[in-house]
Amino acid sequence: MQLNIKAIKGTQDVLPSESYKNQFVEKTALEIAETFGFKEIRTPVFEQTELFQRSVGDTTDVVQKEMYTFTDKGDRSITLRPEGTAGAVRAFLEHGLFNDALPQKVCYVTSCYRYEKPQAGRLREFHQFGVECFGTASPAADAEIISLANEIFGFLGIQNLELQINSIGCPKCRAEYHKALKAYFESYKGELCETCLDRLDRNPMRILDCKSPVCSKIAEEAPVVLDFLCDECKEHFEMVKKYLENMKIDYKINPQIVRGLDYYTKTVFEFVSTEIGAQGTVCGGGRYDGLVEEMGGAHTPSLGFAMGLERLLLLIEAQGIQLPEGRGCEVYIASIGEKASLAASEIVTDLRSGGISAQFDVVGRSVKAQMKYAGKIGAQYSMVLGDSEIDNNKAMLKNMETGDMAEVELDTFAEDFMNIMVQNAAKGLGDYIGGENFDLGALLGTLPQEE
Ligand code: ATP
Ligand code: MG
């Protein structure tokens, strides 16, 4: 009887036939981040609940409704991380990373957990690629992380993403803004949702981020934070724009962006797509100058962003972008009988040590079935070993695509094959298969040696 247990609602399996896409996107993001000086940080999937309450903020949707919080067997309140910044900040403080050269640039690929209504682009377990840059107040850093996100999208060949930026000021200018917002929303007290009524006193800016249709309609006409910026915040925003222009990064100012987490100050931004439905924000981020201090550290102006990897993959799908598939089997060695099977195990071990993807029969099937399997897994080359091949130290290597055959010596095969693959890679011939002459070199696609 089939097990009647299914994956939990809002979670997703990534199957072997698809995982190359995730791997490619993650690798791309990490490698591009590295060129900007970001190094990977890994933090635990669960933390003390208080960490998120304090950093993400008590009045946010994330803390109020979306966290996976439970009491563990030691009676501690534990929460599965809903985002990556809080853990990174905790680690930055706990391990004294502030003593190292600043800015400290860290990045991560992590799973996140939020109890939300599952729909396209909105999961309960999702993944983010994120970066955090600790210890710089300069607008150059804001532009730099935006440029990093932009590079990643560009490298992946993604088009039509709109960069929207805004400034939500600092606590100084925000005090005035809060007053204005509160006055505005107070006149709609009868219509706001219950959560927003609570927010009215505690954090009226949160109302701007409410997803209820009534509240968001009211929010459309609300006072705009850009009109309340103090001189310093204004100047900062102007400089961010200047850097972006200098880096030739197009942007649109969207005064409606406030972001869903409380810790942001000054610059906030989103990369938005119209091609993946209602959940169009593929990347969101901004500055959080007060957070490190709030968490008990010294004043450390900082900033970061997070990309939703599932949304990014939806967009890649929607735009028909083909990502390079992982390596398939390069050599399959079929065998007849125990002696040949043992020899095959030795050759594949040597090939694998040299970085070649190689397989042999580990089922004990007939040669016919082995070759059928080799075809199914897309092996590029194959050979069949029996007693006579072993005794003569010779076998026929077959190019599975063209059917070309070449005789090879078994005792040096692994080394010969590796050498030729290396030469091919150096000549950029990785994809070139087959050749005129039936020698191993030609079979593997090398050019004739120069005189
Ligand atoms: P949204 O407004 O869509 O709820 P958010 O403001 O809550 O997003 P952030 O906390 O800034 O999102 O997270 C950064 C990114 O992570 C988002 O831009 C999005 O791409 C992705 N993301 C957030 N929540 C989810 C989710 N439940 N499922 C999938 N991706 C998500
Ligand atoms: Mg959200």
Coordinates of C-alpha atoms and ligand atoms in Angstrom, one line a residue:
M1 CA 0.0 0.0 0.0
Q2 CA 1.3 3.4 -0.9
L3 CA 2.2 5.7 2.0
N4 CA -0.4 8.3 2.3
I5 CA 1.8 11.0 3.6
K6 CA 2.2 14.1 1.4
A7 CA 4.6 17.0 1.6
I8 CA 3.2 19.7 3.9
K9 CA 1.1 22.4 2.3
G10 CA 3.2 25.3 1.1
T11 CA 6.4 23.2 0.8
Q12 CA 8.0 22.0 -2.3
D13 CA 10.2 19.2 -3.5
V14 CA 12.9 19.9 -6.0
L15 CA 13.3 16.8 -8.0
P16 CA 16.6 15.5 -9.5
S17 CA 15.4 16.5 -13.0
E18 CA 14.9 20.1 -11.9
S19 CA 17.5 20.7 -9.2
Y20 CA 20.2 21.8 -11.7
K21 CA 18.2 25.1 -12.0
N22 CA 18.4 25.8 -8.3
Q23 CA 22.0 24.8 -8.2
F24 CA 22.9 27.1 -11.1
V25 CA 21.0 30.1 -9.7
E26 CA 22.5 29.6 -6.2
K27 CA 26.0 29.2 -7.5
T28 CA 25.7 32.2 -9.8
A29 CA 24.5 34.4 -6.9
L30 CA 27.2 33.2 -4.6
E31 CA 29.9 33.6 -7.2
I32 CA 28.9 37.1 -8.3
A33 CA 28.6 38.1 -4.7
E34 CA 32.1 36.9 -4.2
T35 CA 33.3 39.3 -6.9
F36 CA 31.8 42.1 -4.8
G37 CA 33.6 40.8 -1.7
F38 CA 30.7 39.0 0.0
K39 CA 31.6 35.8 1.8
E40 CA 29.1 33.1 2.8
I41 CA 27.8 32.9 6.3
R42 CA 25.7 30.0 7.6
T43 CA 23.4 30.4 10.6
P44 CA 21.0 27.9 12.2
V45 CA 17.5 27.3 10.9
F46 CA 16.0 28.0 14.3
E47 CA 16.7 30.7 16.8
Q48 CA 15.3 32.1 20.0
T49 CA 11.9 33.6 19.2
E50 CA 13.0 36.9 20.8
L51 CA 15.6 37.5 18.1
F52 CA 13.0 37.9 15.5
Q53 CA 10.5 39.8 17.7
R54 CA 13.2 42.3 18.4
S55 CA 14.7 42.6 14.9
V56 CA 11.9 42.0 12.5
G57 CA 9.5 44.0 14.8
D58 CA 6.5 43.2 16.9
T59 CA 4.1 45.1 14.6
T60 CA 5.0 43.4 11.4
D61 CA 2.9 40.7 9.7
V62 CA 5.9 38.4 9.9
V63 CA 6.0 38.5 13.7
Q64 CA 2.3 38.9 14.3
K65 CA 1.0 36.1 12.0
E66 CA 3.6 34.3 10.0
M67 CA 6.2 32.8 12.4
Y68 CA 6.6 29.1 13.0
T69 CA 7.1 29.3 16.8
F70 CA 7.1 26.3 19.1
T71 CA 8.2 25.4 22.6
D72 CA 11.0 22.8 22.6
K73 CA 11.4 20.1 25.2
G74 CA 13.5 22.4 27.3
D75 CA 10.6 24.9 27.5
R76 CA 12.3 27.4 25.3
S77 CA 10.5 29.4 22.7
I78 CA 12.0 28.6 19.4
T79 CA 11.2 30.1 15.9
L80 CA 12.1 28.8 12.5
R81 CA 13.8 31.7 10.7
P82 CA 11.4 33.8 8.7
E83 CA 14.2 35.7 7.1
G84 CA 18.0 35.8 7.1
T85 CA 19.1 39.2 8.4
A86 CA 18.3 38.6 12.1
G87 CA 20.5 35.5 12.3
A88 CA 23.3 37.2 10.4
V89 CA 23.2 40.2 12.8
R90 CA 23.2 37.9 15.8
A91 CA 26.2 36.0 14.5
F92 CA 28.0 39.3 13.6
L93 CA 27.6 40.3 17.3
E94 CA 28.1 37.0 18.9
H95 CA 31.4 36.3 17.2
G96 CA 32.7 39.9 17.3
L97 CA 32.9 40.2 13.5
F98 CA 32.7 43.9 14.1
N99 CA 36.4 43.7 15.1
D100 CA 37.4 42.6 11.6
A101 CA 37.8 45.0 8.7
L102 CA 34.5 46.9 8.1
P103 CA 32.4 46.8 6.1
Q104 CA 31.8 43.1 6.7
K105 CA 30.1 41.7 3.7
V106 CA 28.3 38.4 4.1
C107 CA 25.9 36.4 1.9
Y108 CA 23.8 33.3 2.3
V109 CA 21.4 30.9 0.6
T110 CA 18.8 29.8 3.2
S111 CA 15.4 28.3 3.7
C112 CA 12.9 30.5 5.4
Y113 CA 9.6 29.7 7.0
R114 CA 6.4 31.8 7.1
Y115 CA 2.9 30.7 7.8
E116 CA 1.3 32.4 4.8
K117 CA -1.5 31.4 2.5
P118 CA 0.3 29.3 -0.1
Q119 CA -0.1 30.4 -3.7
A120 CA 2.1 30.9 -6.8
G121 CA 5.3 32.6 -5.5
R122 CA 4.2 32.3 -1.9
L123 CA 5.3 29.3 0.1
R124 CA 5.6 28.3 3.7
E125 CA 9.0 27.1 3.2
F126 CA 10.9 29.2 0.7
H127 CA 14.5 30.0 -0.1
Q128 CA 16.4 33.3 -0.2
F129 CA 19.7 34.4 -1.5
G130 CA 20.6 37.3 0.7
V131 CA 23.5 39.7 1.4
E132 CA 24.3 41.9 4.4
C133 CA 26.9 44.6 4.5
F134 CA 27.7 45.7 8.0
G135 CA 29.4 48.9 9.0
T136 CA 29.0 51.6 6.3
A137 CA 26.7 54.6 6.2
S138 CA 27.7 55.7 2.7
P139 CA 25.2 55.8 -0.1
A140 CA 27.8 54.1 -2.3
A141 CA 27.1 50.9 -0.4
D142 CA 23.4 51.2 -1.1
A143 CA 24.1 51.4 -4.8
E144 CA 26.7 48.7 -4.6
I145 CA 24.3 46.0 -3.2
I146 CA 21.6 47.1 -5.7
S147 CA 24.2 46.7 -8.4
L148 CA 25.0 43.2 -7.1
A149 CA 21.4 42.2 -7.4
N150 CA 21.3 43.7 -10.8
E151 CA 24.4 41.8 -11.9
I152 CA 22.9 38.5 -10.8
F153 CA 19.7 39.2 -12.8
G154 CA 21.7 40.3 -15.7
F155 CA 23.9 37.2 -15.7
L156 CA 20.9 34.9 -15.6
G157 CA 19.5 36.7 -18.6
I158 CA 16.4 38.0 -16.8
Q159 CA 14.7 40.9 -18.5
N160 CA 12.0 43.4 -17.7
L161 CA 12.6 43.7 -14.0
E162 CA 11.8 47.0 -12.6
L163 CA 14.0 48.4 -9.8
Q164 CA 11.9 50.5 -7.5
I165 CA 13.5 52.6 -4.8
N166 CA 12.3 54.8 -2.0
S167 CA 13.6 56.3 1.2
I168 CA 11.7 55.8 4.4
G169 CA 14.0 58.2 6.4
C170 CA 15.6 57.8 9.8
P171 CA 13.9 57.8 13.2
K172 CA 14.3 61.6 13.3
C173 CA 12.3 62.5 10.2
R174 CA 10.0 59.5 10.7
A175 CA 8.6 61.0 13.9
E176 CA 7.0 63.8 11.9
Y177 CA 5.9 61.4 9.2
H178 CA 4.3 59.1 11.8
K179 CA 2.3 62.0 13.1
A180 CA 1.0 62.9 9.7
L181 CA 0.2 59.3 8.9
K182 CA -1.6 58.8 12.2
A183 CA -3.7 61.9 11.6
Y184 CA -4.6 60.7 8.1
F185 CA -5.5 57.1 9.1
E186 CA -7.4 58.3 12.1
S187 CA -10.0 59.7 9.9
Y188 CA -10.6 56.2 8.5
K189 CA -10.7 54.5 11.8
G190 CA -14.1 52.9 11.1
E191 CA -12.8 51.2 7.9
L192 CA -9.4 49.9 8.8
C193 CA -8.9 46.2 9.6
E194 CA -8.4 45.2 13.2
T195 CA -4.7 44.6 12.9
C196 CA -4.3 48.1 11.4
L197 CA -6.2 49.7 14.2
D198 CA -3.6 48.3 16.5
R199 CA -0.9 49.5 14.2
L200 CA -2.3 53.0 14.3
D201 CA -0.9 53.6 17.7
R202 CA 2.2 51.4 17.6
N203 CA 3.5 51.8 14.0
P204 CA 1.2 53.6 11.5
M205 CA 3.7 52.9 8.7
R206 CA 2.8 49.3 8.9
I207 CA -0.7 50.1 7.6
L208 CA 0.9 51.1 4.3
D209 CA 2.1 47.4 4.0
C210 CA -1.3 45.9 4.8
K211 CA -2.5 43.5 2.2
S212 CA -6.2 43.9 2.9
P213 CA -7.9 45.6 -0.1
V214 CA -9.7 48.2 2.1
C215 CA -6.6 49.2 4.0
S216 CA -4.5 49.4 0.8
K217 CA -7.1 51.5 -0.9
I218 CA -7.0 53.9 2.0
A219 CA -3.2 53.9 2.0
E220 CA -3.1 55.0 -1.6
E221 CA -3.9 58.6 -0.6
A222 CA -1.8 58.6 2.5
P223 CA 1.0 61.2 3.0
V224 CA 4.2 60.2 1.3
V225 CA 7.4 59.7 3.4
L226 CA 9.6 61.4 0.8
D227 CA 7.9 64.7 1.7
F228 CA 9.1 64.3 5.3
L229 CA 12.8 63.4 4.9
C230 CA 15.3 65.4 6.9
D231 CA 18.2 67.0 5.1
E232 CA 20.6 64.2 5.8
C233 CA 18.2 61.5 4.5
K234 CA 17.4 63.6 1.5
E235 CA 21.0 64.1 0.7
H236 CA 21.6 60.3 1.2
F237 CA 18.8 59.5 -1.2
E238 CA 20.1 61.9 -3.8
M239 CA 23.6 60.3 -3.7
V240 CA 22.2 56.8 -4.0
K241 CA 20.4 57.9 -7.2
K242 CA 23.6 59.5 -8.4
Y243 CA 25.6 56.3 -7.9
L244 CA 22.9 54.3 -9.6
E245 CA 22.9 56.6 -12.6
N246 CA 26.7 56.4 -12.7
M247 CA 26.4 52.6 -12.7
K248 CA 23.8 52.9 -15.5
I249 CA 21.2 51.1 -13.4
D250 CA 17.7 52.2 -14.3
Y251 CA 15.3 52.8 -11.4
K252 CA 11.9 54.2 -10.6
I253 CA 11.0 56.0 -7.4
N254 CA 8.1 54.3 -5.7
P255 CA 7.1 56.3 -2.6
Q256 CA 4.7 53.4 -1.6
I257 CA 7.5 51.0 -0.8
V258 CA 7.9 50.6 3.0
R259 CA 9.0 46.9 3.2
G260 CA 7.5 44.4 5.5
L261 CA 10.1 44.4 8.2
D262 CA 10.6 47.1 10.8
Y263 CA 14.3 47.5 10.8
Y264 CA 14.6 49.5 7.6
T265 CA 15.9 53.1 7.5
K266 CA 16.6 55.4 4.6
T267 CA 16.9 53.4 1.3
V268 CA 14.5 50.6 0.6
F269 CA 14.2 48.9 -2.8
E270 CA 12.5 46.1 -4.7
F271 CA 13.0 44.4 -8.0
V272 CA 9.6 43.8 -9.4
S273 CA 8.3 41.7 -12.2
T274 CA 4.9 41.8 -13.8
E275 CA 5.3 38.3 -15.3
I276 CA 4.8 36.0 -12.4
G277 CA 1.5 37.0 -11.0
A278 CA 0.6 38.9 -7.9
Q279 CA 3.8 38.0 -6.0
G280 CA 6.0 40.0 -8.3
T281 CA 8.7 41.2 -5.9
V282 CA 11.7 39.0 -6.6
C283 CA 14.1 40.9 -4.4
G284 CA 13.7 43.3 -1.6
G285 CA 16.1 45.1 0.6
G286 CA 17.4 48.3 2.1
R287 CA 19.3 50.0 4.8
Y288 CA 19.0 49.1 8.5
D289 CA 21.2 51.6 10.3
G290 CA 19.7 51.1 13.7
L291 CA 19.4 47.3 13.9
V292 CA 22.8 46.2 15.1
E293 CA 22.6 48.8 17.9
E294 CA 19.0 47.7 18.7
M295 CA 20.3 44.1 19.0
G296 CA 22.9 45.2 21.6
G297 CA 25.9 46.2 19.4
A298 CA 27.6 49.4 18.8
H299 CA 26.1 51.9 16.2
T300 CA 26.8 50.0 13.0
P301 CA 25.0 51.3 9.9
S302 CA 24.3 48.4 7.6
L303 CA 22.2 47.2 4.7
G304 CA 21.2 44.2 2.8
F305 CA 18.7 42.5 0.5
A306 CA 17.1 39.1 -0.1
M307 CA 15.9 37.5 -3.3
G308 CA 13.2 34.9 -3.3
L309 CA 14.7 32.0 -5.1
E310 CA 11.4 30.3 -6.0
R311 CA 10.1 33.6 -7.5
L312 CA 13.3 34.0 -9.4
L313 CA 12.9 30.5 -10.8
L314 CA 9.3 31.2 -11.8
L315 CA 10.5 34.2 -13.6
I316 CA 13.3 32.2 -15.4
E317 CA 10.6 29.8 -16.4
A318 CA 8.2 32.5 -17.6
Q319 CA 10.9 34.1 -19.7
G320 CA 11.9 30.7 -21.2
I321 CA 15.5 31.0 -20.0
Q322 CA 17.4 27.8 -20.4
L323 CA 19.9 27.2 -17.6
P324 CA 22.8 24.8 -18.2
E325 CA 22.0 21.3 -17.1
G326 CA 24.3 19.5 -14.7
R327 CA 26.8 17.0 -16.0
G328 CA 25.4 13.7 -17.1
C329 CA 27.3 10.5 -17.2
E330 CA 30.4 10.9 -19.4
V331 CA 31.4 7.3 -19.5
Y332 CA 29.4 4.1 -18.8
I333 CA 31.3 0.9 -18.5
A334 CA 29.2 -2.2 -19.1
S335 CA 30.5 -5.6 -18.1
I336 CA 29.9 -9.3 -18.6
G337 CA 30.9 -11.5 -15.7
E338 CA 32.6 -11.0 -12.4
K339 CA 36.1 -10.4 -13.6
A340 CA 34.9 -7.6 -16.0
S341 CA 32.7 -6.1 -13.3
L342 CA 35.7 -5.9 -11.0
A343 CA 37.8 -4.3 -13.7
A344 CA 35.0 -1.8 -14.5
S345 CA 34.8 -0.8 -10.8
E346 CA 38.5 0.0 -11.0
I347 CA 38.3 2.1 -14.1
V348 CA 35.3 4.1 -13.0
T349 CA 37.1 4.8 -9.7
D350 CA 40.1 6.2 -11.6
L351 CA 37.9 8.2 -13.9
R352 CA 36.0 9.7 -10.9
S353 CA 39.2 10.5 -9.1
G354 CA 40.1 12.5 -12.2
G355 CA 36.8 14.4 -12.1
I356 CA 35.0 12.4 -14.8
S357 CA 31.4 11.4 -14.3
A358 CA 31.5 7.6 -14.8
Q359 CA 29.2 4.7 -13.9
F360 CA 29.3 0.9 -14.1
D361 CA 26.6 -1.7 -13.5
V362 CA 25.8 -2.0 -9.8
V363 CA 22.7 -4.1 -10.3
G364 CA 24.0 -7.2 -12.0
R365 CA 21.9 -6.8 -15.2
S366 CA 22.4 -8.3 -18.6
V367 CA 24.6 -6.4 -21.0
K368 CA 21.6 -5.5 -23.1
A369 CA 19.9 -4.0 -20.0
Q370 CA 23.1 -2.2 -19.0
M371 CA 23.3 -0.5 -22.4
K372 CA 19.7 0.4 -22.2
Y373 CA 20.3 2.0 -18.9
A374 CA 23.4 3.8 -20.3
G375 CA 21.1 5.2 -23.0
K376 CA 18.5 6.3 -20.5
I377 CA 20.9 8.2 -18.4
G378 CA 22.3 9.9 -21.5
A379 CA 25.9 8.5 -21.2
Q380 CA 28.2 10.2 -23.7
Y381 CA 30.6 7.3 -24.1
S382 CA 30.4 3.6 -23.3
M383 CA 32.3 0.4 -23.5
V384 CA 31.6 -3.2 -22.9
L385 CA 34.0 -5.4 -20.9
G386 CA 34.2 -9.1 -21.0
D387 CA 36.9 -11.7 -20.3
S388 CA 38.6 -11.2 -23.7
E389 CA 38.8 -7.4 -23.3
I390 CA 40.4 -7.8 -19.9
D391 CA 42.8 -10.5 -21.2
N392 CA 43.8 -8.4 -24.2
N393 CA 43.8 -5.0 -22.3
K394 CA 41.8 -3.6 -25.1
A395 CA 38.2 -2.5 -25.5
M396 CA 36.0 -0.5 -27.9
L397 CA 34.9 2.9 -26.7
K398 CA 31.7 4.0 -28.3
N399 CA 30.5 7.5 -28.8
M400 CA 26.8 7.1 -27.9
E401 CA 25.6 10.0 -30.0
T402 CA 27.3 9.2 -33.3
G403 CA 27.9 5.5 -32.8
D404 CA 31.6 6.0 -33.7
M405 CA 33.9 3.4 -32.1
A406 CA 37.6 3.5 -31.2
E407 CA 39.9 1.0 -29.7
V408 CA 41.4 2.0 -26.3
E409 CA 43.9 0.4 -24.0
L410 CA 42.3 -0.4 -20.7
D411 CA 45.2 0.1 -18.3
T412 CA 45.8 3.7 -19.4
F413 CA 42.2 4.5 -20.4
A414 CA 41.2 6.6 -17.4
E415 CA 44.3 8.7 -17.7
D416 CA 44.0 9.1 -21.5
F417 CA 40.4 10.0 -21.3
M418 CA 41.0 12.6 -18.6
N419 CA 43.9 14.1 -20.6
I420 CA 41.8 14.5 -23.6
M421 CA 38.9 16.0 -21.7
V422 CA 41.2 18.5 -20.1
Q423 CA 42.7 19.4 -23.6
N424 CA 39.2 19.7 -25.0
A425 CA 38.1 21.9 -22.2
A426 CA 41.2 24.1 -22.7
K427 CA 40.3 24.4 -26.4
G428 CA 36.7 25.0 -25.7
L429 CA 35.7 21.8 -27.3
G430 CA 33.7 20.5 -24.5
D431 CA 30.6 20.1 -26.6
Y432 CA 32.2 18.8 -29.7
I433 CA 31.7 15.1 -30.0
G434 CA 33.0 12.7 -32.7
G435 CA 35.7 13.0 -35.4
E436 CA 37.0 11.6 -38.6
N437 CA 39.6 9.2 -37.4
F438 CA 38.8 6.4 -35.2
D439 CA 41.4 7.1 -32.5
L440 CA 40.5 8.0 -29.0
G441 CA 41.6 11.7 -29.5
A442 CA 39.4 12.1 -32.5
L443 CA 36.6 10.2 -30.9
L444 CA 36.6 12.6 -28.0
G445 CA 36.8 15.6 -30.4
T446 CA 40.3 16.9 -30.1
L447 CA 41.9 18.6 -33.1
P448 CA 44.9 17.0 -34.7
Q449 CA 48.1 17.9 -33.0
E450 CA 49.9 20.8 -34.6
E451 CA 53.2 20.0 -36.3
Ligands
ATP1 P1 5.8 40.0 0.2 O1 5.4 41.5 0.2 O2 5.7 39.4 -1.2 O3 5.2 39.2 1.3 P2 8.0 40.5 1.9 O4 8.1 42.0 2.0 O5 7.4 39.8 3.0 O6 7.4 40.0 0.5 P3 10.8 40.0 2.4 O7 10.6 39.7 3.8 O8 11.5 41.3 2.1 O9 9.5 39.9 1.6 O10 11.6 38.8 1.7 C1 12.5 39.0 0.6 C2 12.0 38.2 -0.6 O11 11.7 36.9 -0.3 C3 10.7 38.7 -1.3 O12 10.9 39.7 -2.1 C4 10.3 37.4 -2.0 O13 11.0 37.3 -3.2 C5 10.7 36.4 -1.1 N1 9.6 35.9 -0.2 C6 9.1 36.5 0.9 N2 8.1 35.7 1.4 C7 7.9 34.6 0.6 C8 7.1 33.5 0.6 N3 6.2 33.3 1.5 N4 7.3 32.6 -0.4 C9 8.2 32.7 -1.4 N5 9.0 33.8 -1.4 C10 8.9 34.7 -0.5
MG2 MG 5.4 39.0 3.3

